[in-house]
Amino acid sequence: MRLRDLRDVYSGQEIYIVGSGPTTNVFPMDFLADKICMSLNDSFKIHPDVAPIALMHHQTYCREGNTIEAPLHPNFSGIKYPVVKGTGKDRTEAVDWDNPYFYFFDWNHDIEKIYEMSKNTDQLYYTPEGCSLHAAMQLAWIMGARTIYTIGCDSTTLGGRHYAQYDKNNFRDDEVLKRGQTRNYDSYVKGTLIVQDFLRRKGVRVLNLSPIVGYHLVDYQYEVLKGEVKVEEIISEFIQPAKESDAP
């Protein structure tokens, strides 16, 4: 099946895009119970409420293991719209357009062409070193979203650790990418801003709900959010001990 088969299935509604970044670990998942959620790759494994949409760069993300023979992850039963990137970097394989269950798309790194994009498309656009969030935001627009919220789409590292491989309650301490590549978070952010501008022109708002609020002392903020640093310790220097005369 194709992207155009998903056109406006959620017309005028809000869609929550949930990534697997570190801040997902401190987000109250019960908030998503009645929301339309789109998982990035395998982030639906975090919680069953991260459904009913999954944008996956590899079809094996729906599995408990990393092979097509592995059993489906239990949370995948809640995914009504599984959307899969159709070809890899060498683009030698054919896109399975007639697959009866998965919705396939092709990818394009000419992100400047996004401004020519319509909802009758088979392609989603990325920066050359882009990330799945770029495609997910475009997919949400195709599906009719009027507002897009992002959660756990951090485009950063915390404590020098990456988050791409699935272990959503902890970081992966080391990550080895193919052919000596490294993650280009600047490219991730740049592409996200381009897609956000395209969506703004289409009247779609994009809001980030991740609890980290800025770039200054990001690791420290995360430690506070996880509860490793007590809030009482932070505010103690501002709270003066009560005088006896002030006591009730």
Coordinates of N, CA and C in Angstrom, one line a residue:
M1 N 0.8 -1.2 0.0 CA 0.0 0.0 0.0 C 0.9 1.3 0.0
R2 N 0.3 2.4 -0.3 CA 1.0 3.6 -0.5 C 0.6 4.7 0.4
L3 N 1.5 5.8 0.5 CA 1.2 6.9 1.4 C -0.2 7.5 1.1
R4 N -0.5 7.6 -0.2 CA -1.7 8.3 -0.6 C -2.9 7.6 -0.1
D5 N -2.8 6.3 0.3 CA -3.9 5.6 0.9 C -4.2 6.1 2.3
L6 N -3.3 6.9 2.9 CA -3.5 7.4 4.2 C -3.9 8.9 4.2
R7 N -4.2 9.4 3.1 CA -4.5 10.8 3.0 C -5.7 11.2 3.9
D8 N -5.5 12.1 4.8 CA -6.5 12.7 5.6 C -7.3 11.7 6.5
V9 N -6.7 10.6 6.8 CA -7.4 9.6 7.7 C -7.7 10.2 9.1
Y10 N -6.8 11.2 9.5 CA -7.0 11.9 10.7 C -7.2 13.4 10.5
S11 N -8.0 13.7 9.6 CA -8.2 15.1 9.2 C -8.6 16.0 10.3
G12 N -7.8 17.1 10.5 CA -8.1 18.1 11.6 C -7.8 17.7 13.0
Q13 N -7.1 16.6 13.2 CA -6.8 16.1 14.5 C -5.4 16.3 14.9
E14 N -5.1 16.0 16.2 CA -3.7 16.2 16.7 C -3.0 14.9 16.6
I15 N -1.7 14.9 16.2 CA -0.9 13.7 16.2 C 0.3 13.9 17.0
Y16 N 0.6 12.9 17.9 CA 1.8 13.0 18.8 C 2.9 12.1 18.2
I17 N 4.0 12.6 17.8 CA 5.1 11.8 17.3 C 6.0 11.5 18.5
V18 N 6.2 10.2 18.7 CA 7.0 9.8 19.9 C 8.3 9.1 19.4
G19 N 9.4 9.7 19.8 CA 10.7 9.1 19.4 C 11.3 8.4 20.6
S20 N 12.5 7.9 20.4 CA 13.2 7.1 21.4 C 14.3 7.8 22.1
G21 N 14.3 9.2 22.0 CA 15.3 10.0 22.7 C 15.3 9.9 24.2
P22 N 16.3 10.3 24.9 CA 16.4 10.1 26.3 C 15.2 10.7 27.1
T23 N 14.7 11.8 26.6 CA 13.6 12.5 27.4 C 12.3 11.7 27.3
T24 N 12.2 10.7 26.4 CA 11.0 9.8 26.5 C 11.0 9.1 27.8
N25 N 12.1 8.8 28.4 CA 12.2 8.1 29.7 C 11.7 8.8 30.8
V26 N 11.4 10.1 30.7 CA 10.9 10.9 31.8 C 9.6 11.5 31.4
F27 N 9.0 11.0 30.3 CA 7.6 11.6 29.9 C 6.6 10.7 30.5
P28 N 5.5 11.3 31.1 CA 4.4 10.5 31.6 C 3.5 9.9 30.5
M29 N 3.8 8.6 30.3 CA 3.1 7.9 29.2 C 1.6 7.8 29.3
D30 N 1.1 7.9 30.5 CA -0.3 7.8 30.7 C -1.0 9.0 30.0
F31 N -0.3 10.1 29.8 CA -0.9 11.2 29.1 C -1.3 10.9 27.7
L32 N -0.7 9.8 27.1 CA -1.0 9.5 25.7 C -2.1 8.5 25.5
A33 N -2.8 8.1 26.6 CA -3.8 7.1 26.6 C -4.9 7.3 25.5
D34 N -5.3 8.5 25.4 CA -6.4 8.8 24.4 C -6.0 9.6 23.2
K35 N -4.7 9.6 22.9 CA -4.1 10.4 21.9 C -3.8 9.5 20.6
I36 N -3.7 10.2 19.5 CA -3.3 9.6 18.2 C -1.7 9.7 18.2
C37 N -1.0 8.6 18.3 CA 0.4 8.6 18.4 C 1.1 8.0 17.2
M38 N 2.2 8.5 16.8 CA 3.0 7.9 15.8 C 4.4 7.6 16.4
S39 N 4.8 6.3 16.4 CA 6.1 6.0 16.9 C 7.1 6.1 15.8
L40 N 8.3 6.5 16.2 CA 9.5 6.5 15.3 C 10.2 5.2 15.4
N41 N 10.3 4.5 14.3 CA 11.0 3.2 14.3 C 10.4 2.3 15.3
D42 N 11.1 1.9 16.4 CA 10.5 0.9 17.4 C 10.1 1.5 18.7
S43 N 9.8 2.8 18.7 CA 9.5 3.5 20.0 C 8.1 3.0 20.5
F44 N 7.3 2.3 19.6 CA 6.0 1.8 20.1 C 6.3 0.8 21.2
K45 N 7.5 0.2 21.3 CA 7.8 -0.8 22.3 C 7.9 -0.2 23.7
I46 N 8.0 1.1 23.8 CA 8.1 1.7 25.1 C 6.8 1.5 25.9
H47 N 5.7 1.7 25.2 CA 4.4 1.7 25.9 C 3.3 1.4 24.9
P48 N 2.3 0.6 25.3 CA 1.2 0.2 24.3 C 0.4 1.4 23.8
D49 N 0.4 2.5 24.6 CA -0.4 3.7 24.1 C 0.3 4.4 23.0
V50 N 1.5 4.1 22.6 CA 2.2 4.7 21.5 C 1.7 4.0 20.2
A51 N 0.6 4.4 19.8 CA -0.2 3.8 18.7 C -1.2 4.8 18.2
P52 N -1.8 4.6 17.1 CA -1.9 3.4 16.2 C -1.0 3.5 14.9
I53 N 0.0 4.5 14.9 CA 0.8 4.7 13.7 C 2.3 4.4 14.0
A54 N 3.0 3.7 13.1 CA 4.4 3.5 13.3 C 5.1 3.9 12.0
L55 N 6.1 4.8 12.1 CA 6.9 5.2 10.9 C 8.2 4.4 11.1
M56 N 8.5 3.4 10.3 CA 9.7 2.6 10.5 C 10.6 2.6 9.3
H57 N 11.9 2.9 9.6 CA 12.9 2.8 8.5 C 13.2 1.4 8.1
H58 N 12.9 0.4 8.9 CA 13.2 -1.0 8.6 C 12.0 -1.8 9.0
Q59 N 11.5 -2.7 8.2 CA 10.4 -3.5 8.6 C 10.6 -4.4 9.8
T60 N 11.9 -4.7 10.0 CA 12.2 -5.6 11.2 C 12.0 -4.9 12.5
Y61 N 11.8 -3.6 12.5 CA 11.5 -2.9 13.8 C 10.2 -3.4 14.4
C62 N 9.3 -4.0 13.7 CA 8.1 -4.5 14.3 C 8.3 -5.8 15.0
R63 N 9.5 -6.4 14.9 CA 9.8 -7.7 15.5 C 10.5 -7.5 16.9
E64 N 10.5 -8.6 17.7 CA 11.2 -8.6 18.9 C 12.7 -8.7 18.7
G65 N 13.1 -9.3 17.7 CA 14.5 -9.4 17.3 C 14.8 -8.5 16.1
N66 N 15.9 -8.7 15.5 CA 16.3 -7.9 14.3 C 16.3 -8.7 13.0
T67 N 15.5 -9.7 13.0 CA 15.3 -10.5 11.7 C 13.8 -10.6 11.4
I68 N 13.5 -10.8 10.2 CA 12.1 -10.9 9.7 C 11.4 -12.2 10.3
E69 N 12.2 -13.2 10.7 CA 11.7 -14.4 11.3 C 11.3 -14.3 12.8
A70 N 11.8 -13.2 13.4 CA 11.5 -13.1 14.9 C 10.1 -12.8 15.1
P71 N 9.5 -13.1 16.2 CA 8.1 -12.9 16.5 C 7.8 -11.4 16.5
L72 N 6.6 -11.0 16.2 CA 6.2 -9.6 16.3 C 6.2 -9.2 17.8
H73 N 6.6 -7.9 18.0 CA 6.6 -7.4 19.4 C 5.1 -7.3 19.9
P74 N 4.8 -7.7 21.1 CA 3.4 -7.6 21.6 C 2.7 -6.3 21.4
N75 N 3.4 -5.2 21.5 CA 2.8 -3.8 21.4 C 2.4 -3.6 19.9
F76 N 3.0 -4.3 19.0 CA 2.7 -4.1 17.6 C 1.3 -4.4 17.2
S77 N 0.6 -5.1 18.0 CA -0.8 -5.4 17.8 C -1.7 -4.2 17.8
G78 N -1.2 -3.1 18.4 CA -1.9 -1.8 18.5 C -1.6 -0.9 17.3
I79 N -0.7 -1.3 16.4 CA -0.4 -0.5 15.3 C -1.3 -0.8 14.1
K80 N -2.1 0.2 13.8 CA -3.1 0.0 12.7 C -2.5 0.5 11.4
Y81 N -1.6 1.5 11.4 CA -1.0 2.0 10.2 C 0.6 1.9 10.3
P82 N 1.1 0.7 9.9 CA 2.6 0.6 9.9 C 3.1 1.1 8.5
V83 N 4.0 2.1 8.6 CA 4.5 2.8 7.4 C 6.0 2.5 7.4
V84 N 6.5 2.0 6.2 CA 7.9 1.5 6.1 C 8.6 2.2 5.0
K85 N 9.9 2.5 5.3 CA 10.8 3.0 4.2 C 11.0 1.9 3.3
G86 N 10.8 2.1 2.0 CA 10.8 1.0 1.0 C 12.1 0.5 0.5
T87 N 13.2 1.4 0.5 CA 14.5 1.0 0.0 C 15.6 1.4 0.9
G88 N 16.7 0.8 0.9 CA 17.9 1.1 1.6 C 18.8 2.1 0.9
K89 N 20.0 2.3 1.4 CA 20.9 3.2 0.8 C 21.3 2.9 -0.7
D90 N 21.4 1.6 -1.0 CA 21.8 1.2 -2.3 C 20.7 1.2 -3.3
R91 N 19.4 1.3 -2.8 CA 18.2 1.4 -3.6 C 18.1 0.3 -4.7
T92 N 18.7 -0.9 -4.4 CA 18.6 -1.9 -5.4 C 17.3 -2.7 -5.4
E93 N 16.7 -2.8 -4.2 CA 15.5 -3.6 -4.0 C 14.3 -2.8 -4.5
A94 N 13.3 -3.6 -4.9 CA 12.0 -2.9 -5.4 C 11.2 -2.6 -4.2
V95 N 10.4 -1.5 -4.3 CA 9.5 -1.2 -3.2 C 8.2 -2.1 -3.3
D96 N 7.8 -2.6 -2.2 CA 6.7 -3.5 -2.2 C 5.4 -2.7 -2.1
W97 N 5.1 -2.0 -3.2 CA 3.9 -1.2 -3.2 C 2.6 -1.9 -3.0
D98 N 2.5 -3.2 -3.4 CA 1.3 -3.9 -3.3 C 1.1 -4.7 -2.0
N99 N 2.0 -4.5 -1.0 CA 2.0 -5.2 0.2 C 0.6 -4.9 0.9
P100 N -0.1 -6.0 1.3 CA -1.5 -5.8 1.8 C -1.5 -5.2 3.3
Y101 N -0.4 -5.2 4.0 CA -0.4 -4.8 5.4 C 0.4 -3.5 5.6
F102 N 1.6 -3.4 5.1 CA 2.5 -2.3 5.3 C 2.3 -1.2 4.2
Y103 N 2.3 0.0 4.7 CA 2.3 1.2 3.8 C 3.8 1.6 3.5
F104 N 4.2 1.6 2.2 CA 5.6 1.8 1.9 C 5.7 3.2 1.3
F105 N 6.9 3.8 1.5 CA 7.3 5.1 0.9 C 8.7 5.0 0.4
D106 N 9.1 5.8 -0.5 CA 10.5 5.9 -1.0 C 11.0 7.2 -0.4
W107 N 12.3 7.4 -0.4 CA 12.9 8.6 0.3 C 13.7 9.4 -0.7
N108 N 13.8 10.7 -0.4 CA 14.5 11.6 -1.3 C 15.3 12.6 -0.4
H109 N 16.6 12.7 -0.7 CA 17.4 13.7 0.0 C 17.5 15.1 -0.5
D110 N 16.7 15.3 -1.6 CA 16.6 16.7 -2.2 C 15.5 17.4 -1.4
I111 N 15.9 17.8 -0.1 CA 14.8 18.3 0.8 C 14.3 19.6 0.3
E112 N 15.0 20.4 -0.5 CA 14.5 21.6 -1.0 C 13.2 21.4 -1.9
K113 N 13.0 20.2 -2.4 CA 11.8 19.9 -3.2 C 10.6 19.7 -2.3
I114 N 10.7 19.7 -1.0 CA 9.6 19.5 -0.2 C 8.5 20.6 -0.4
Y115 N 8.9 21.8 -0.8 CA 7.9 22.8 -1.0 C 7.1 22.6 -2.3
E116 N 7.4 21.6 -3.1 CA 6.6 21.2 -4.2 C 5.7 20.0 -3.9
M117 N 5.8 19.5 -2.7 CA 5.2 18.2 -2.3 C 3.6 18.4 -2.2
S118 N 2.9 17.3 -2.6 CA 1.5 17.2 -2.4 C 1.2 16.0 -1.5
K119 N 0.0 15.8 -1.1 CA -0.4 14.6 -0.4 C -0.5 13.4 -1.2
N120 N -0.5 13.5 -2.5 CA -0.5 12.4 -3.4 C 1.0 12.0 -3.8
T121 N 1.7 11.6 -2.8 CA 3.1 11.4 -3.0 C 3.5 10.0 -2.6
D122 N 4.6 9.5 -3.2 CA 5.2 8.2 -2.8 C 6.5 8.5 -2.1
Q123 N 7.0 9.8 -2.0 CA 8.3 10.1 -1.4 C 8.2 11.0 -0.2
L124 N 9.1 10.8 0.7 CA 9.2 11.7 1.8 C 10.7 12.3 1.8
Y125 N 10.9 13.5 2.3 CA 12.1 14.2 2.1 C 13.0 14.3 3.4
Y126 N 14.3 14.2 3.2 CA 15.2 14.3 4.3 C 16.4 15.2 3.9
T127 N 17.1 15.7 4.9 CA 18.5 16.2 4.6 C 19.4 15.0 4.3
P128 N 20.5 15.1 3.7 CA 21.4 14.0 3.4 C 21.7 13.1 4.6
E129 N 21.8 13.7 5.7 CA 22.1 12.9 6.9 C 20.9 13.0 7.9
G130 N 19.7 12.9 7.3 CA 18.5 13.2 8.1 C 18.1 12.1 8.9
C131 N 17.0 12.3 9.7 CA 16.5 11.3 10.6 C 15.0 11.0 10.3
S132 N 14.5 10.0 11.0 CA 13.1 9.6 10.8 C 12.1 10.6 11.2
L133 N 12.4 11.6 12.0 CA 11.5 12.6 12.4 C 11.1 13.4 11.2
H134 N 12.0 13.7 10.2 CA 11.7 14.4 9.0 C 10.5 13.8 8.3
A135 N 10.6 12.5 8.1 CA 9.6 11.7 7.4 C 8.3 11.7 8.2
A136 N 8.4 11.5 9.5 CA 7.2 11.4 10.4 C 6.4 12.7 10.3
M137 N 7.0 13.8 10.4 CA 6.3 15.1 10.3 C 5.5 15.2 9.0
Q138 N 6.1 14.8 7.9 CA 5.4 14.9 6.6 C 4.3 13.9 6.6
L139 N 4.5 12.7 7.1 CA 3.4 11.7 7.2 C 2.3 12.2 8.0
A140 N 2.5 12.9 9.1 CA 1.4 13.4 9.9 C 0.6 14.4 9.1
W141 N 1.3 15.2 8.3 CA 0.6 16.2 7.5 C -0.3 15.4 6.4
I142 N 0.3 14.4 5.8 CA -0.5 13.6 4.8 C -1.7 13.0 5.5
M143 N -1.6 12.6 6.7 CA -2.7 12.0 7.4 C -3.7 13.0 7.9
G144 N -3.5 14.3 7.8 CA -4.4 15.3 8.0 C -4.3 16.1 9.3
A145 N -3.1 15.9 10.0 CA -2.9 16.6 11.3 C -3.1 18.1 11.2
R146 N -3.7 18.7 12.2 CA -3.8 20.1 12.3 C -2.7 20.7 13.2
T147 N -2.3 19.8 14.2 CA -1.3 20.1 15.1 C -0.5 18.9 15.4
I148 N 0.9 19.0 15.4 CA 1.8 17.9 15.6 C 2.6 18.2 16.9
Y149 N 2.6 17.2 17.8 CA 3.4 17.4 19.0 C 4.5 16.3 18.9
T150 N 5.7 16.7 19.3 CA 6.8 15.8 19.3 C 7.3 15.5 20.8
I151 N 7.6 14.2 21.0 CA 8.1 13.8 22.3 C 9.3 12.9 22.1
G152 N 10.3 13.1 22.9 CA 11.5 12.3 22.8 C 12.3 12.3 21.5
C153 N 12.1 13.4 20.7 CA 12.8 13.6 19.4 C 13.9 14.6 19.7
D154 N 14.9 14.1 20.5 CA 15.9 15.0 21.1 C 17.0 15.5 20.2
S155 N 17.4 14.7 19.2 CA 18.4 15.1 18.3 C 19.7 15.6 19.0
T156 N 20.1 14.8 20.0 CA 21.2 15.1 20.8 C 21.7 13.9 21.5
T157 N 22.8 14.0 22.3 CA 23.2 12.9 23.2 C 23.2 13.5 24.6
L158 N 23.1 12.6 25.5 CA 23.2 13.0 26.9 C 24.2 12.1 27.6
G159 N 25.1 12.7 28.3 CA 26.2 12.0 28.9 C 27.1 11.3 27.9
G160 N 27.1 11.8 26.6 CA 27.9 11.2 25.6 C 27.3 9.9 25.0
R161 N 26.1 9.6 25.4 CA 25.5 8.4 24.9 C 24.4 8.6 23.9
H162 N 24.3 7.6 23.0 CA 23.3 7.7 21.9 C 22.1 6.9 22.3
Y163 N 21.0 7.0 21.5 CA 19.8 6.4 21.8 C 19.1 5.6 20.7
A164 N 19.9 5.4 19.6 CA 19.2 4.8 18.4 C 18.8 3.4 18.6
Q165 N 19.6 2.6 19.2 CA 19.3 1.1 19.4 C 18.3 1.0 20.5
Y166 N 17.4 0.0 20.4 CA 16.3 -0.1 21.3 C 16.8 -0.6 22.7
D167 N 16.7 0.2 23.7 CA 16.7 0.0 25.1 C 16.2 1.2 25.7
K168 N 14.9 1.4 25.6 CA 14.3 2.7 25.8 C 14.3 3.2 27.3
N169 N 14.7 2.3 28.2 CA 14.7 2.8 29.6 C 16.2 3.1 30.0
N170 N 17.1 2.8 29.2 CA 18.5 3.2 29.4 C 19.1 3.6 28.1
F171 N 20.3 4.2 28.2 CA 21.0 4.5 27.0 C 21.9 3.4 26.5
R172 N 22.1 3.4 25.3 CA 23.1 2.4 24.8 C 24.5 3.1 24.9
D173 N 25.4 2.5 25.6 CA 26.7 3.1 26.0 C 27.5 3.3 24.7
D174 N 27.4 2.5 23.8 CA 28.3 2.7 22.6 C 27.4 2.3 21.3
E175 N 27.7 3.0 20.3 CA 27.0 2.8 19.0 C 28.0 2.8 17.9
V176 N 27.9 1.7 17.1 CA 28.8 1.6 16.0 C 28.0 1.7 14.7
L177 N 28.2 2.7 13.9 CA 27.4 2.9 12.7 C 28.2 2.3 11.5
K178 N 27.5 2.0 10.5 CA 28.2 1.4 9.3 C 29.1 2.4 8.7
R179 N 30.2 1.9 8.1 CA 31.2 2.6 7.3 C 31.7 3.8 8.0
G180 N 31.9 3.7 9.4 CA 32.5 4.7 10.1 C 31.7 6.0 10.2
Q181 N 30.4 6.0 10.0 CA 29.6 7.2 10.0 C 29.4 7.6 11.5
T182 N 29.1 8.9 11.6 CA 28.7 9.4 12.9 C 27.4 10.1 12.8
R183 N 26.7 10.3 13.9 CA 25.4 10.9 13.8 C 25.6 12.4 13.7
N184 N 24.9 13.0 12.7 CA 25.0 14.5 12.5 C 23.8 15.1 13.0
Y185 N 23.8 15.5 14.3 CA 22.6 16.1 14.9 C 22.3 17.5 14.4
D186 N 23.3 18.2 13.9 CA 23.0 19.5 13.3 C 22.2 19.3 12.0
S187 N 22.5 18.3 11.3 CA 21.7 18.0 10.1 C 20.3 17.6 10.5
Y188 N 20.1 16.8 11.6 CA 18.8 16.4 12.0 C 18.0 17.6 12.3
V189 N 18.6 18.6 13.1 CA 17.8 19.8 13.5 C 17.5 20.6 12.3
K190 N 18.5 20.8 11.4 CA 18.2 21.6 10.2 C 17.1 21.1 9.4
G191 N 17.1 19.8 9.1 CA 16.0 19.2 8.4 C 14.6 19.3 9.1
T192 N 14.6 19.2 10.4 CA 13.4 19.4 11.1 C 12.9 20.8 11.0
L193 N 13.7 21.8 11.0 CA 13.3 23.1 10.8 C 12.7 23.4 9.5
I194 N 13.3 22.8 8.4 CA 12.8 22.9 7.1 C 11.4 22.3 7.0
V195 N 11.3 21.1 7.5 CA 9.9 20.5 7.4 C 8.9 21.3 8.2
Q196 N 9.3 21.8 9.4 CA 8.5 22.6 10.2 C 8.0 23.9 9.4
D197 N 8.9 24.5 8.7 CA 8.6 25.7 7.9 C 7.6 25.3 6.8
F198 N 7.8 24.2 6.2 CA 6.8 23.7 5.2 C 5.4 23.5 5.8
L199 N 5.4 22.9 6.9 CA 4.1 22.6 7.6 C 3.5 23.9 8.0
R200 N 4.3 24.9 8.5 CA 3.7 26.2 8.9 C 3.0 26.8 7.7
R201 N 3.6 26.7 6.6 CA 3.0 27.3 5.4 C 1.7 26.6 5.0
K202 N 1.5 25.3 5.5 CA 0.3 24.6 5.2 C -0.7 24.7 6.4
G203 N -0.4 25.6 7.3 CA -1.3 25.8 8.4 C -1.2 24.8 9.5
V204 N -0.1 24.0 9.6 CA 0.0 23.0 10.6 C 1.0 23.5 11.7
R205 N 0.7 23.4 12.9 CA 1.6 23.8 14.0 C 2.3 22.6 14.5
V206 N 3.6 22.8 14.9 CA 4.5 21.8 15.4 C 5.0 22.3 16.8
L207 N 4.7 21.5 17.8 CA 5.1 21.9 19.2 C 5.9 20.7 19.8
N208 N 7.0 21.1 20.5 CA 7.8 20.1 21.2 C 7.4 19.9 22.6
L209 N 7.0 18.7 23.0 CA 6.6 18.5 24.4 C 7.7 17.8 25.3
S210 N 8.9 17.6 24.7 CA 9.9 17.0 25.5 C 10.3 17.9 26.7
P211 N 10.5 17.3 27.9 CA 10.6 18.1 29.1 C 11.9 18.9 29.2
I212 N 12.9 18.6 28.5 CA 14.1 19.4 28.5 C 13.9 20.7 27.8
V213 N 14.2 21.8 28.5 CA 13.7 23.1 28.0 C 14.7 23.9 27.3
G214 N 16.0 23.5 27.3 CA 16.9 24.4 26.6 C 18.3 23.7 26.4
Y215 N 19.2 24.4 25.8 CA 20.5 23.8 25.5 C 21.5 24.0 26.7
H216 N 21.2 24.8 27.6 CA 22.2 25.1 28.7 C 22.0 24.1 29.8
L217 N 23.1 23.4 30.2 CA 23.1 22.4 31.2 C 22.1 21.3 31.0
V218 N 22.1 20.8 29.7 CA 21.1 19.8 29.4 C 21.2 18.6 30.2
D219 N 22.4 18.1 30.4 CA 22.6 16.9 31.1 C 22.1 17.1 32.6
Y220 N 22.4 18.2 33.1 CA 22.0 18.5 34.5 C 20.5 18.5 34.6
Q221 N 19.8 19.2 33.6 CA 18.4 19.2 33.6 C 17.8 17.8 33.6
Y222 N 18.4 16.9 32.8 CA 17.9 15.5 32.7 C 18.1 14.8 34.0
E223 N 19.2 15.0 34.7 CA 19.4 14.4 36.0 C 18.3 14.8 37.0
V224 N 17.9 16.1 36.9 CA 16.8 16.6 37.8 C 15.5 15.9 37.4
L225 N 15.2 15.8 36.1 CA 14.0 15.2 35.7 C 13.9 13.8 36.0
K226 N 15.0 13.1 36.0 CA 15.0 11.7 36.4 C 14.9 11.5 37.9
G227 N 15.1 12.5 38.7 CA 15.1 12.4 40.1 C 16.4 12.1 40.8
E228 N 17.5 12.2 40.0 CA 18.8 11.9 40.5 C 19.3 13.1 41.3
V229 N 18.8 14.3 41.0 CA 19.1 15.5 41.8 C 17.8 16.0 42.4
K230 N 17.7 16.1 43.7 CA 16.5 16.5 44.4 C 16.2 17.9 44.2
V231 N 14.9 18.2 43.9 CA 14.5 19.6 43.7 C 14.7 20.4 44.9
E232 N 14.6 19.8 46.1 CA 14.8 20.5 47.3 C 16.2 21.1 47.4
E233 N 17.2 20.3 46.9 CA 18.6 20.8 46.9 C 18.7 22.0 46.0
I234 N 18.0 22.1 44.9 CA 18.1 23.2 44.0 C 17.5 24.4 44.6
I235 N 16.4 24.3 45.2 CA 15.7 25.5 45.7 C 16.1 26.0 47.1
S236 N 16.9 25.1 47.7 CA 17.2 25.4 49.1 C 17.9 26.8 49.3
E237 N 18.7 27.2 48.3 CA 19.5 28.4 48.5 C 18.5 29.6 48.3
F238 N 17.3 29.4 47.8 CA 16.4 30.5 47.6 C 15.3 30.5 48.7
I239 N 15.2 29.4 49.4 CA 14.2 29.4 50.5 C 14.9 29.6 51.8
Q240 N 14.5 30.8 52.4 CA 15.1 31.1 53.7 C 14.4 30.4 54.8
P241 N 15.2 29.9 55.8 CA 14.5 29.3 57.0 C 13.5 30.2 57.6
A242 N 12.4 29.7 58.0 CA 11.3 30.5 58.6 C 11.7 31.0 60.0
K243 N 11.5 32.2 60.3 CA 11.8 32.8 61.6 C 10.6 32.4 62.5
E244 N 10.9 32.4 63.8 CA 9.9 32.0 64.8 C 8.7 32.9 64.7
S245 N 9.0 34.2 64.4 CA 7.8 35.1 64.3 C 7.0 34.9 63.1
D246 N 7.6 34.2 62.1 CA 6.8 33.9 60.9 C 6.0 32.6 61.0
A247 N 6.2 31.9 62.0 CA 5.5 30.6 62.1 C 4.1 30.8 62.3
P248 N 3.2 30.0 61.8 CA 1.8 30.2 61.9 C 1.3 29.9 63.3

